[in-house]
Tab-separated table of C-alpha atoms and ligand atoms in Angstrom:
chain	number	residue	atom	x	y	z
C	1	MET	CA	0.000	0.000	0.000
C	2	GLY	CA	1.286	3.474	-0.881
C	3	GLN	CA	2.353	5.715	2.002
C	4	PRO	CA	2.606	9.504	1.827
C	5	ASP	CA	6.245	10.502	1.388
C	6	ILE	CA	6.149	12.872	4.328
C	7	ARG	CA	7.636	12.122	7.721
C	8	ARG	CA	5.506	13.060	10.687
C	9	MET	CA	7.201	15.241	13.272
C	10	THR	CA	8.153	13.409	16.447
C	11	ILE	CA	9.340	14.566	19.823
C	12	SER	CA	12.907	13.739	18.691
C	13	THR	CA	12.680	15.787	15.475
C	14	LEU	CA	11.243	18.723	17.418
C	15	GLN	CA	14.034	18.501	20.004
C	16	GLN	CA	16.698	18.206	17.285
C	17	ALA	CA	15.303	21.239	15.450
C	18	CYS	CA	15.537	23.293	18.655
C	19	GLN	CA	19.076	22.086	19.376
C	20	GLN	CA	20.037	23.335	15.911
C	21	GLY	CA	18.612	26.762	16.734
C	22	GLY	CA	15.234	26.310	15.027
C	23	ARG	CA	11.992	27.572	16.522
C	24	ILE	CA	8.804	25.532	16.860
C	25	ALA	CA	5.667	27.047	15.314
C	26	ALA	CA	2.556	25.716	17.040
C	27	LEU	CA	-1.146	26.582	16.755
C	28	THR	CA	-4.288	25.216	18.302
C	29	CYS	CA	-6.492	23.180	15.978
C	30	TYR	CA	-9.806	21.431	16.429
C	31	ASP	CA	-10.937	20.012	13.068
C	32	ALA	CA	-9.692	18.198	9.965
C	33	THR	CA	-10.038	21.051	7.463
C	34	PHE	CA	-7.997	23.522	9.490
C	35	ALA	CA	-5.588	20.705	10.356
C	36	SER	CA	-4.773	20.195	6.677
C	37	VAL	CA	-4.377	23.961	6.100
C	38	LEU	CA	-2.002	24.249	9.085
C	39	ASP	CA	-0.147	21.070	8.141
C	40	GLU	CA	0.474	22.293	4.592
C	41	ALA	CA	1.581	25.709	5.861
C	42	GLY	CA	4.338	24.047	7.893
C	43	VAL	CA	2.959	24.391	11.432
C	44	ASP	CA	5.054	21.962	13.487
C	45	VAL	CA	2.703	21.268	16.397
C	46	LEU	CA	-1.095	21.226	16.382
C	47	LEU	CA	-2.442	21.586	19.907
C	48	VAL	CA	-5.931	20.206	20.305
C	49	GLY	CA	-6.480	22.573	23.180
C	50	ASP	CA	-9.311	22.638	25.655
C	51	SER	CA	-9.661	26.245	24.461
C	52	LEU	CA	-12.151	24.537	22.156
C	53	GLY	CA	-14.512	25.106	25.076
C	54	ASN	CA	-14.252	28.832	24.349
C	55	VAL	CA	-13.811	29.047	20.593
C	56	ILE	CA	-15.882	26.062	19.398
C	57	GLN	CA	-18.462	25.615	22.137
C	58	GLY	CA	-18.925	29.247	23.210
C	59	GLN	CA	-18.288	28.476	26.887
C	60	SER	CA	-16.888	31.180	29.159
C	61	SER	CA	-14.013	28.937	30.353
C	62	THR	CA	-12.308	25.646	29.539
C	63	LEU	CA	-13.708	23.930	32.632
C	64	PRO	CA	-16.776	22.250	31.057
C	65	VAL	CA	-14.804	20.452	28.309
C	66	THR	CA	-15.029	16.665	28.624
C	67	LEU	CA	-12.607	13.879	27.753
C	68	ASP	CA	-15.033	12.483	25.144
C	69	GLU	CA	-15.181	15.889	23.451
C	70	MET	CA	-11.383	16.115	23.401
C	71	ILE	CA	-11.145	12.608	21.921
C	72	TYR	CA	-13.604	13.551	19.145
C	73	HIS	CA	-11.531	16.629	18.192
C	74	VAL	CA	-8.204	14.748	18.355
C	75	ARG	CA	-9.616	12.200	15.886
C	76	CYS	CA	-10.744	14.993	13.538
C	77	VAL	CA	-7.349	16.733	13.661
C	78	GLU	CA	-5.434	13.492	13.172
C	79	ARG	CA	-7.363	12.790	9.961
C	80	GLY	CA	-6.330	16.164	8.554
C	81	THR	CA	-2.582	15.943	9.172
C	82	ARG	CA	0.386	14.197	7.596
C	83	ARG	CA	3.411	16.025	9.021
C	84	ALA	CA	2.444	18.006	12.134
C	85	PHE	CA	2.939	16.696	15.667
C	86	ILE	CA	-0.340	16.369	17.574
C	87	MET	CA	-0.573	17.391	21.211
C	88	ALA	CA	-3.819	17.033	23.183
C	89	ASP	CA	-4.932	18.798	26.331
C	90	MET	CA	-6.130	16.705	29.238
C	91	PRO	CA	-9.318	18.477	30.278
C	92	PHE	CA	-10.176	19.634	33.787
C	93	GLY	CA	-10.903	16.773	36.185
C	94	THR	CA	-9.230	14.045	34.113
C	95	PHE	CA	-5.703	14.173	35.553
C	96	GLN	CA	-5.979	15.454	39.129
C	97	ILE	CA	-7.331	12.410	40.980
C	98	SER	CA	-4.536	9.847	40.683
C	99	PRO	CA	-1.672	8.971	38.340
C	100	GLN	CA	-3.415	5.655	37.567
C	101	GLU	CA	-6.681	7.276	36.528
C	102	THR	CA	-4.744	9.898	34.560
C	103	PHE	CA	-2.970	7.138	32.643
C	104	GLY	CA	-6.297	5.583	31.623
C	105	ASN	CA	-7.588	8.954	30.382
C	106	ALA	CA	-4.339	9.896	28.611
C	107	ALA	CA	-4.256	6.487	26.905
C	108	ARG	CA	-7.646	7.266	25.306
C	109	LEU	CA	-6.282	10.537	23.877
C	110	MET	CA	-3.207	8.725	22.549
C	111	ALA	CA	-5.385	5.993	20.974
C	112	ALA	CA	-7.387	8.753	19.261
C	113	GLY	CA	-4.230	10.039	17.557
C	114	ALA	CA	-2.403	12.319	20.002
C	115	GLN	CA	1.391	11.995	20.188
C	116	MET	CA	1.658	13.823	23.507
C	117	VAL	CA	-0.694	14.987	26.247
C	118	LYS	CA	-0.537	18.367	27.973
C	119	ILE	CA	-1.365	18.796	31.627
C	120	GLU	CA	-1.711	22.069	33.501
C	121	GLY	CA	0.221	22.458	36.731
C	122	GLY	CA	3.652	22.698	38.290
C	123	ARG	CA	5.375	20.565	40.928
C	124	ASN	CA	1.967	19.228	42.050
C	125	MET	CA	1.767	17.390	38.724
C	126	ALA	CA	5.361	16.081	38.654
C	127	GLU	CA	4.490	12.659	40.071
C	128	THR	CA	1.606	12.196	37.612
C	129	ALA	CA	3.762	13.349	34.687
C	130	GLY	CA	6.497	10.886	35.710
C	131	PHE	CA	3.934	8.067	35.928
C	132	LEU	CA	2.751	8.723	32.361
C	133	VAL	CA	6.258	9.131	30.944
C	134	SER	CA	7.493	5.902	32.541
C	135	ARG	CA	4.600	4.106	30.829
C	136	GLY	CA	5.199	5.482	27.347
C	137	ILE	CA	3.093	8.650	27.196
C	138	PRO	CA	5.054	11.829	26.373
C	139	VAL	CA	3.966	14.828	28.435
C	140	CYS	CA	4.030	18.587	27.949
C	141	ALA	CA	3.577	20.482	31.226
C	142	HIS	CA	1.745	23.833	31.175
C	143	ILE	CA	2.795	26.425	33.775
C	144	GLY	CA	2.280	30.143	34.364
C	145	LEU	CA	-1.324	31.091	33.674
C	146	THR	CA	-3.183	27.788	33.778
C	147	PRO	CA	-6.712	28.565	32.521
C	148	GLN	CA	-8.286	25.552	34.266
C	149	SER	CA	-7.324	27.228	37.590
C	150	VAL	CA	-8.824	30.596	36.610
C	151	HIS	CA	-11.029	30.714	39.702
C	152	GLN	CA	-8.115	29.999	42.011
C	153	LEU	CA	-5.876	32.518	40.230
C	154	GLY	CA	-8.610	35.170	40.337
C	155	GLY	CA	-8.623	35.840	36.588
C	156	TYR	CA	-6.503	35.581	33.464
C	157	LYS	CA	-3.477	37.424	34.875
C	158	VAL	CA	0.261	37.468	34.207
C	159	GLN	CA	2.011	34.997	36.535
C	160	GLY	CA	5.527	35.054	38.018
C	161	LYS	CA	5.698	38.818	38.478
C	162	THR	CA	6.836	38.704	42.119
C	163	VAL	CA	10.214	37.399	43.299
C	164	ASN	CA	8.483	34.443	44.980
C	165	GLY	CA	6.187	33.737	42.037
C	166	ALA	CA	9.120	33.744	39.611
C	167	ARG	CA	11.178	31.455	41.889
C	168	GLN	CA	8.290	28.990	42.126
C	169	LEU	CA	7.930	28.845	38.350
C	170	ARG	CA	11.689	28.360	37.871
C	171	GLU	CA	11.630	25.497	40.413
C	172	ASP	CA	8.476	23.970	38.894
C	173	ALA	CA	10.098	23.906	35.453
C	174	LEU	CA	13.177	22.059	36.741
C	175	LEU	CA	11.114	19.583	38.789
C	176	LEU	CA	8.910	18.804	35.787
C	177	GLN	CA	11.938	18.290	33.545
C	178	GLU	CA	13.414	15.979	36.195
C	179	ALA	CA	10.100	14.072	36.268
C	180	GLY	CA	10.536	13.392	32.546
C	181	VAL	CA	8.299	15.839	30.675
C	182	SER	CA	9.609	16.420	27.169
C	183	MET	CA	8.164	19.900	26.615
C	184	LEU	CA	7.119	22.846	28.756
C	185	LEU	CA	4.451	25.361	27.790
C	186	MET	CA	4.533	28.734	29.557
C	187	GLU	CA	1.540	31.044	29.405
C	188	MET	CA	1.516	34.746	30.340
C	189	VAL	CA	4.786	35.126	32.214
C	190	PRO	CA	7.240	38.035	31.931
C	191	ALA	CA	9.474	37.679	28.849
C	192	ALA	CA	12.648	37.809	30.962
C	193	LEU	CA	11.418	34.904	33.094
C	194	GLY	CA	10.363	32.912	30.008
C	195	GLY	CA	13.901	33.315	28.649
C	196	GLU	CA	15.540	32.442	31.948
C	197	ILE	CA	13.488	29.247	32.315
C	198	THR	CA	14.147	28.273	28.680
C	199	ARG	CA	17.917	28.629	29.167
C	200	SER	CA	17.804	26.570	32.379
C	201	LEU	CA	16.204	23.559	30.628
C	202	SER	CA	17.330	21.043	28.039
C	203	ILE	CA	13.755	20.389	26.807
C	204	PRO	CA	11.974	22.764	24.383
C	205	THR	CA	9.696	25.468	25.782
C	206	ILE	CA	6.630	26.796	23.979
C	207	GLY	CA	5.470	30.271	24.903
C	208	ILE	CA	2.138	32.033	24.712
C	209	GLY	CA	2.692	35.486	26.121
C	210	ALA	CA	6.056	34.316	27.509
C	211	GLY	CA	8.476	36.220	25.285
C	212	ALA	CA	10.559	35.583	22.194
C	213	ALA	CA	13.286	33.575	23.921
C	214	CYS	CA	11.133	30.420	24.216
C	215	SER	CA	12.023	27.541	21.869
C	216	GLY	CA	8.678	27.951	20.122
C	217	GLN	CA	5.382	29.809	20.163
C	218	VAL	CA	1.727	28.846	20.204
C	219	LEU	CA	-1.438	30.882	19.670
C	220	VAL	CA	-5.109	30.037	19.659
C	221	LEU	CA	-5.967	29.702	15.945
C	222	HIS	CA	-9.114	31.845	16.126
C	223	ASP	CA	-7.162	34.622	17.907
C	224	MET	CA	-4.406	34.819	15.270
C	225	LEU	CA	-7.045	34.824	12.521
C	226	GLY	CA	-8.747	37.740	14.299
C	227	ILE	CA	-12.127	35.994	14.547
C	228	SER	CA	-12.358	35.513	18.322
C	229	PRO	CA	-15.067	37.702	19.824
C	230	GLY	CA	-13.938	40.628	22.000
C	231	SER	CA	-10.574	42.315	22.106
C	232	LEU	CA	-7.429	40.271	21.485
C	233	PRO	CA	-5.046	39.631	24.385
C	234	ARG	CA	-1.800	41.636	24.310
C	235	PHE	CA	0.263	38.584	23.303
C	236	VAL	CA	-1.737	37.957	20.094
C	237	ARG	CA	-1.021	39.344	16.624
C	238	ASN	CA	-3.818	39.226	14.046
C	239	PHE	CA	-2.063	37.569	11.095
C	240	MET	CA	-5.045	38.147	8.777
C	241	THR	CA	-4.096	41.824	8.673
C	242	GLY	CA	-2.513	42.273	5.248
C	243	ALA	CA	-3.003	38.589	4.270
C	244	ASP	CA	-5.253	37.659	1.337
C	245	SER	CA	-6.155	34.205	2.664
C	246	ILE	CA	-6.093	32.034	5.763
C	247	GLN	CA	-3.312	29.959	4.145
C	248	THR	CA	-1.161	33.085	3.743
C	249	ALA	CA	-1.866	34.245	7.304
C	250	VAL	CA	-0.786	30.865	8.695
C	251	ARG	CA	2.352	30.771	6.508
C	252	ASN	CA	3.205	34.317	7.683
C	253	TYR	CA	2.810	33.158	11.296
C	254	VAL	CA	5.136	30.171	10.744
C	255	GLU	CA	7.738	32.411	9.120
C	256	ALA	CA	7.466	35.102	11.809
C	257	VAL	CA	8.004	32.497	14.546
C	258	ARG	CA	10.906	30.842	12.725
C	259	LEU	CA	12.640	34.184	12.115
C	260	GLY	CA	12.080	35.311	15.714
C	261	GLU	CA	9.924	38.230	14.512
C	262	PHE	CA	6.930	37.075	16.549
C	263	PRO	CA	6.390	37.793	19.372
C	264	ALA	CA	7.647	41.363	19.199
C	265	ARG	CA	8.166	43.543	22.241
C	266	GLU	CA	4.575	44.802	22.151
C	267	HIS	CA	3.263	41.229	22.544
C	268	THR	CA	5.211	40.522	25.720
C	269	PHE	CA	4.943	41.322	29.423
H	301	KIV	O1	-6.112	25.093	25.247
H	301	KIV	C1	-5.320	25.871	24.736
H	301	KIV	O2	-5.553	26.448	23.668
H	301	KIV	C2	-4.058	26.124	25.404
H	301	KIV	C3	-3.296	27.316	24.917
H	301	KIV	C4	-3.750	28.516	25.661
H	301	KIV	C5	-1.863	27.108	25.033
H	301	KIV	O3	-3.705	25.450	26.315
């Protein structure tokens, strides 16, 4: 049977690209049609994010998203890709109870087509992350602003601004790396801290509002296409401005990330 002559990105190829000074261009994605557009435009990582609660379902937070809904969207995205690496969010309530239960839930996302799961949390999630990794499931940890904890954090605010807050995030990053995670996503942290944490680690970091010094960048697809309702967060650039098609906007995003032109100073904290 014929196979497409395109190699899918793996955690090793992503790590190698970063070691050679490349930058990872990532976007969220929730369906097969956008997946094929992003894949062809050269996006390296498609994050099936639980932000689908906001942008697909119209919810006011990511908290109501279920594991079955995530599995459905991972399957759709997998069908639309040939090259891009697929990362899936573990939704709220599916990874906090025990490492064993988390493994069962993560295994369903992997069976649906994910190559890595993402879990929100710092040192409190190190044991769970280690449990998954030791059983064959690659993990990306998500620190800084963790939207599933919005009620505990008191809003969508920049994290790590105080001396103590920054120290905790630096320590969390190292503990998670030690636990075996192969990628770290940082959301809404000062650019200087994002750079410091990136330099302290040997695994790639992906930033969203975490400065240009991260190993890669991610944005919510609907934000960078300028179609999310309301005003765009500071860390977003609308790539449809000046682009004649969605394909061009996505290619411009990939190029801007690779060249280190996005994020610019005005997108950082
Ligand atoms: O769900 C999501 O889209 C995310 C991004 C904010 C990184 O986790």
